mmCIF file with all atom_site columns, C-alpha atoms in Angstrom:
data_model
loop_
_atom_site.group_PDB
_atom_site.id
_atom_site.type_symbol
_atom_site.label_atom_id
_atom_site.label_alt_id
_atom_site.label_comp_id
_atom_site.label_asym_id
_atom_site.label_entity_id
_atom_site.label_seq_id
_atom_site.pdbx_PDB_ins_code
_atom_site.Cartn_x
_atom_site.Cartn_y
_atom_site.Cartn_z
_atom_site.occupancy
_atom_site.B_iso_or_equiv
_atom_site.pdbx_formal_charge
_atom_site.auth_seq_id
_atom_site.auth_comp_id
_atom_site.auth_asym_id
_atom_site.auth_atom_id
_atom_site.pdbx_PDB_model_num
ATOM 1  C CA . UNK A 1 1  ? 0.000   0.000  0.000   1.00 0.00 ? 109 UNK A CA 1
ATOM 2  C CA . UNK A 1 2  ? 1.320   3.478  -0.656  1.00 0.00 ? 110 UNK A CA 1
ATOM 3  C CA . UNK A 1 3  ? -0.505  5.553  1.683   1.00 0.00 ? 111 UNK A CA 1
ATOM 4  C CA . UNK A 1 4  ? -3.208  6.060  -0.426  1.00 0.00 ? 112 UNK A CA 1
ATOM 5  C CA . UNK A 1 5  ? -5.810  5.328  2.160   1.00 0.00 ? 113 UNK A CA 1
ATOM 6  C CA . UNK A 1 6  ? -6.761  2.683  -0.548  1.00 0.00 ? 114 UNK A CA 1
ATOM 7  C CA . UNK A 1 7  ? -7.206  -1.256 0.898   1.00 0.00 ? 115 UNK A CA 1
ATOM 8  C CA . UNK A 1 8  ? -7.120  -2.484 -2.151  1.00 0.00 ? 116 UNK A CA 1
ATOM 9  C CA . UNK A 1 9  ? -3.753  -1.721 -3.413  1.00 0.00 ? 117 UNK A CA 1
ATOM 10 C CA . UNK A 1 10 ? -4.764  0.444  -6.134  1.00 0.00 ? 118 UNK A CA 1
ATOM 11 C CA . UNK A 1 11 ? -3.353  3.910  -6.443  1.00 0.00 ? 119 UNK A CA 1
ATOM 12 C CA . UNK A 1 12 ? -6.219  7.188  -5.518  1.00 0.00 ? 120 UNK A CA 1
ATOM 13 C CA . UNK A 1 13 ? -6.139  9.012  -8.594  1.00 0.00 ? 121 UNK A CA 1
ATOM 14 C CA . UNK A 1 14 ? -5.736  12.260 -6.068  1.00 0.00 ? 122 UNK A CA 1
ATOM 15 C CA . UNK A 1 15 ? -2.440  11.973 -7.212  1.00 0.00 ? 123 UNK A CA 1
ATOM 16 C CA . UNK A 1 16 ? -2.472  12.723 -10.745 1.00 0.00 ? 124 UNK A CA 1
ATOM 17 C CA . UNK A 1 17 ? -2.872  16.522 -12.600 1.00 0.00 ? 125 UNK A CA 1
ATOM 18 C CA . UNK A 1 18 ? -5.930  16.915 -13.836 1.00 0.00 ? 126 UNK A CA 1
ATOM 19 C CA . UNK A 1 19 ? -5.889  19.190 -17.149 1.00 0.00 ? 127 UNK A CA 1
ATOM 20 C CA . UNK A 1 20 ? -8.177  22.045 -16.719 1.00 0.00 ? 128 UNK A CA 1
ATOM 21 C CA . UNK A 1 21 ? -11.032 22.875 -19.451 1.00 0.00 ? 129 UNK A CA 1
ATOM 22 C CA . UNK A 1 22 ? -10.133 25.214 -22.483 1.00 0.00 ? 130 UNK A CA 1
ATOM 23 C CA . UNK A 1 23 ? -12.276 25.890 -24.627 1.00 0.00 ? 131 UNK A CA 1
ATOM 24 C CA . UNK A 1 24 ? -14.594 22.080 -25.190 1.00 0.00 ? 132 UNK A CA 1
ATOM 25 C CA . UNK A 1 25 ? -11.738 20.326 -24.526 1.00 0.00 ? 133 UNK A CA 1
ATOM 26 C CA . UNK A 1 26 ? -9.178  19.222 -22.003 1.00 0.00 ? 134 UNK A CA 1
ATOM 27 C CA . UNK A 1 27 ? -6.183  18.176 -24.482 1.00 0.00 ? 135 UNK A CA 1
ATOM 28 C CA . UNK A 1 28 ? -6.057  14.936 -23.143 1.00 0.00 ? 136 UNK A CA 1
ATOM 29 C CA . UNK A 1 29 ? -8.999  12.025 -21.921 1.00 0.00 ? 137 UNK A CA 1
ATOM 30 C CA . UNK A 1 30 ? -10.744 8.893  -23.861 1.00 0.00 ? 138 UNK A CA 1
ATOM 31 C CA . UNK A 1 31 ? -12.443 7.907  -27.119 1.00 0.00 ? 139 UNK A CA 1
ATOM 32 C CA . UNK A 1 32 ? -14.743 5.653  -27.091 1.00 0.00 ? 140 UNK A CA 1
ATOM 33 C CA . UNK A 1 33 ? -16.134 4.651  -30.203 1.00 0.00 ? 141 UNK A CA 1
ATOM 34 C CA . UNK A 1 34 ? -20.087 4.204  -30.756 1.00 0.00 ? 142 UNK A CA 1
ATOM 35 C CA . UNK A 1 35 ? -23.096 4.056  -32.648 1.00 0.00 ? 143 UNK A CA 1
ATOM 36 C CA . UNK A 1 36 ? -24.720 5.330  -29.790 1.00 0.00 ? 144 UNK A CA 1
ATOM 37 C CA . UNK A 1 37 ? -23.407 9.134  -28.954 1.00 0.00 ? 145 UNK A CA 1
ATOM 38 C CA . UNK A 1 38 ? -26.648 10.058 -27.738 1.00 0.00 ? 146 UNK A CA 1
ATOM 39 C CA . UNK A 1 39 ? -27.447 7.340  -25.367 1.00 0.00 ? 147 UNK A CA 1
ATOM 40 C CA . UNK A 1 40 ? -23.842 7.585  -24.130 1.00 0.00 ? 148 UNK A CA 1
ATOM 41 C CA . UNK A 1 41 ? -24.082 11.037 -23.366 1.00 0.00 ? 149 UNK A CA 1
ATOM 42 C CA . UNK A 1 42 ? -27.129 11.001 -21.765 1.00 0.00 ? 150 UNK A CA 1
ATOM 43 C CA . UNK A 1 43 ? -25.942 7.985  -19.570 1.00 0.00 ? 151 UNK A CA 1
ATOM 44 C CA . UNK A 1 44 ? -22.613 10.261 -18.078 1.00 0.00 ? 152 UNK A CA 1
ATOM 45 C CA . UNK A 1 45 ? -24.632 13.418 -17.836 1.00 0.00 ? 153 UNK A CA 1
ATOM 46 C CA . UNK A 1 46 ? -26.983 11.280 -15.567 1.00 0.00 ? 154 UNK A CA 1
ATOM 47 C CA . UNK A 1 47 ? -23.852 9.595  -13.905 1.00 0.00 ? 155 UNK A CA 1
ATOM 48 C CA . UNK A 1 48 ? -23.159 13.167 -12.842 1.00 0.00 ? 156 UNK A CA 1
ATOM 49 C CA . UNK A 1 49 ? -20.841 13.919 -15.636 1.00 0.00 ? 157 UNK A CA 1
ATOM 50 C CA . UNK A 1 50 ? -20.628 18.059 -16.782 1.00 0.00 ? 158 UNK A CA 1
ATOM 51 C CA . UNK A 1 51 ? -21.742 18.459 -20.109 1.00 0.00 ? 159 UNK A CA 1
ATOM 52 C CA . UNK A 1 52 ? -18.651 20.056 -22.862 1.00 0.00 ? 160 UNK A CA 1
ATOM 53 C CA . UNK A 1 53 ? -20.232 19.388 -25.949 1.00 0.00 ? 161 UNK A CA 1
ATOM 54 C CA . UNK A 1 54 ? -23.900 17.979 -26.676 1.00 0.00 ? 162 UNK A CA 1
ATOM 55 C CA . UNK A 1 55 ? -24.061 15.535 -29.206 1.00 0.00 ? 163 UNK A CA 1
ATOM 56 C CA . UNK A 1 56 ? -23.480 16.691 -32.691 1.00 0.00 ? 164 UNK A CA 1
ATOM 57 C CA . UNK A 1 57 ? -23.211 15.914 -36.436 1.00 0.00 ? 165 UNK A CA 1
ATOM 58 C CA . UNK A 1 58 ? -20.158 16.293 -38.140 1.00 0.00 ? 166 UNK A CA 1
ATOM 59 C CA . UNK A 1 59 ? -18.945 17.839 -41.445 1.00 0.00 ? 167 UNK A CA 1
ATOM 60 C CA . UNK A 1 60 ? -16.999 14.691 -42.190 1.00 0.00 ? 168 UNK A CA 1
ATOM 61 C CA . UNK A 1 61 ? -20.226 12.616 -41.201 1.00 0.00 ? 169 UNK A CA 1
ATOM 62 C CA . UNK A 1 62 ? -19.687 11.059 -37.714 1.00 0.00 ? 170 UNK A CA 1
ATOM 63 C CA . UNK A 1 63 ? -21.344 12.385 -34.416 1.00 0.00 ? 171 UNK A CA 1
ATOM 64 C CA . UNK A 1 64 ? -19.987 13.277 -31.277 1.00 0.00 ? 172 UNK A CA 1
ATOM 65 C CA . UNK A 1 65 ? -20.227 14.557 -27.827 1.00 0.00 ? 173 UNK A CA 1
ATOM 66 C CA . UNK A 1 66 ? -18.193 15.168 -25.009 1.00 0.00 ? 174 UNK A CA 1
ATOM 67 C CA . UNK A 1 67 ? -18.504 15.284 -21.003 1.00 0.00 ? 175 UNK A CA 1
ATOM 68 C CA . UNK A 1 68 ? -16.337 15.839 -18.183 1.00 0.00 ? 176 UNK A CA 1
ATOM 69 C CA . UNK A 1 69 ? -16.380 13.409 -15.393 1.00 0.00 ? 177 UNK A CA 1
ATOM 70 C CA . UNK A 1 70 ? -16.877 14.496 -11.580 1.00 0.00 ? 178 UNK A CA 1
ATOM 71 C CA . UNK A 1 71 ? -12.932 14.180 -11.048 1.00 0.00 ? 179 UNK A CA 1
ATOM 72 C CA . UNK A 1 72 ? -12.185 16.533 -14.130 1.00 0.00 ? 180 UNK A CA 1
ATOM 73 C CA . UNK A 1 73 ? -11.307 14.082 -17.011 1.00 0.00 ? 181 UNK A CA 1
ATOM 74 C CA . UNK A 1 74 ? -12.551 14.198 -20.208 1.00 0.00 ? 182 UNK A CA 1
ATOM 75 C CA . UNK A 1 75 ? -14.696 11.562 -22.155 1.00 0.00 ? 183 UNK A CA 1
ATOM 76 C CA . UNK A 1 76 ? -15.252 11.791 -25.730 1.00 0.00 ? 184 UNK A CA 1
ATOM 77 C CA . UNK A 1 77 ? -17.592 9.676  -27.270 1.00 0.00 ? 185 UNK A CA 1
ATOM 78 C CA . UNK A 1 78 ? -17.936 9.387  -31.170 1.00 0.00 ? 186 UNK A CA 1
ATOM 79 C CA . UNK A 1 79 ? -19.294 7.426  -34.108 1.00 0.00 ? 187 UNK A CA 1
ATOM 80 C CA . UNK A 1 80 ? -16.068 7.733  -36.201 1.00 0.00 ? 188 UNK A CA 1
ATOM 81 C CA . UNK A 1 81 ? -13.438 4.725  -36.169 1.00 0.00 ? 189 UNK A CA 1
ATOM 82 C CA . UNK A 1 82 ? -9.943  6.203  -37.508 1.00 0.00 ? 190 UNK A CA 1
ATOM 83 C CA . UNK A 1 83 ? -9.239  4.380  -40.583 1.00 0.00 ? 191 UNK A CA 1
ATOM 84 C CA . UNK A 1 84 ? -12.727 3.507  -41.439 1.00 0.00 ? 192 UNK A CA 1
ATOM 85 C CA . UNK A 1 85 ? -13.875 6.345  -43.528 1.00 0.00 ? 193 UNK A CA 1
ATOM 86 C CA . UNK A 1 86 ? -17.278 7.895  -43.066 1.00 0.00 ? 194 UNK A CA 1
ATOM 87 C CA . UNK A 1 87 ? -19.972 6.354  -40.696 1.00 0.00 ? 195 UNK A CA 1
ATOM 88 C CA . UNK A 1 88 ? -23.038 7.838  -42.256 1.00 0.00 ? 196 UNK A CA 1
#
């Protein structure tokens, strides 16, 4: 254990930098990849997630959103799949 406070052995993510919001984005967080933006989205925002950007379409033809979660982090969530071409 590292002092954590943790039982488990797992590090507390108090320890990391969180990067702060500028503009609708962070700079750093996770993709996740779905047909399903909106049901995503509405699922963190419920979860207590802040809302960044509501779900959108695209000029290239994908839709996305994006939500911060209660610690700060970032969570992107998107129909596009790099190397895939256009989902629509």
């Amino acid at each position: 254990m590292s002092g954590t406070g943790r039982r488990d052995g797992r590090e507390s993510d108090a320890a990391y930098n969180v990067s702060p919001l500028r503009g609708a984005s962070t700079g750093t967080g996770v993709y996740l990849a779905s047909p399903d933006v909106d049901v995503l989205y509405d699922r963190a925002v419920r979860a207590g997630g802040r809302p960044v950007l509501p779900p959108e379409d695209t000029g290239w033809g994908a839709r996305r959103a994006r939500v911060l979660d209660p610690e700060g982090r970032e969570w992107s969530f998107g129909s596009h799949r790099p190397g895939r071409g256009r989902t629509r």
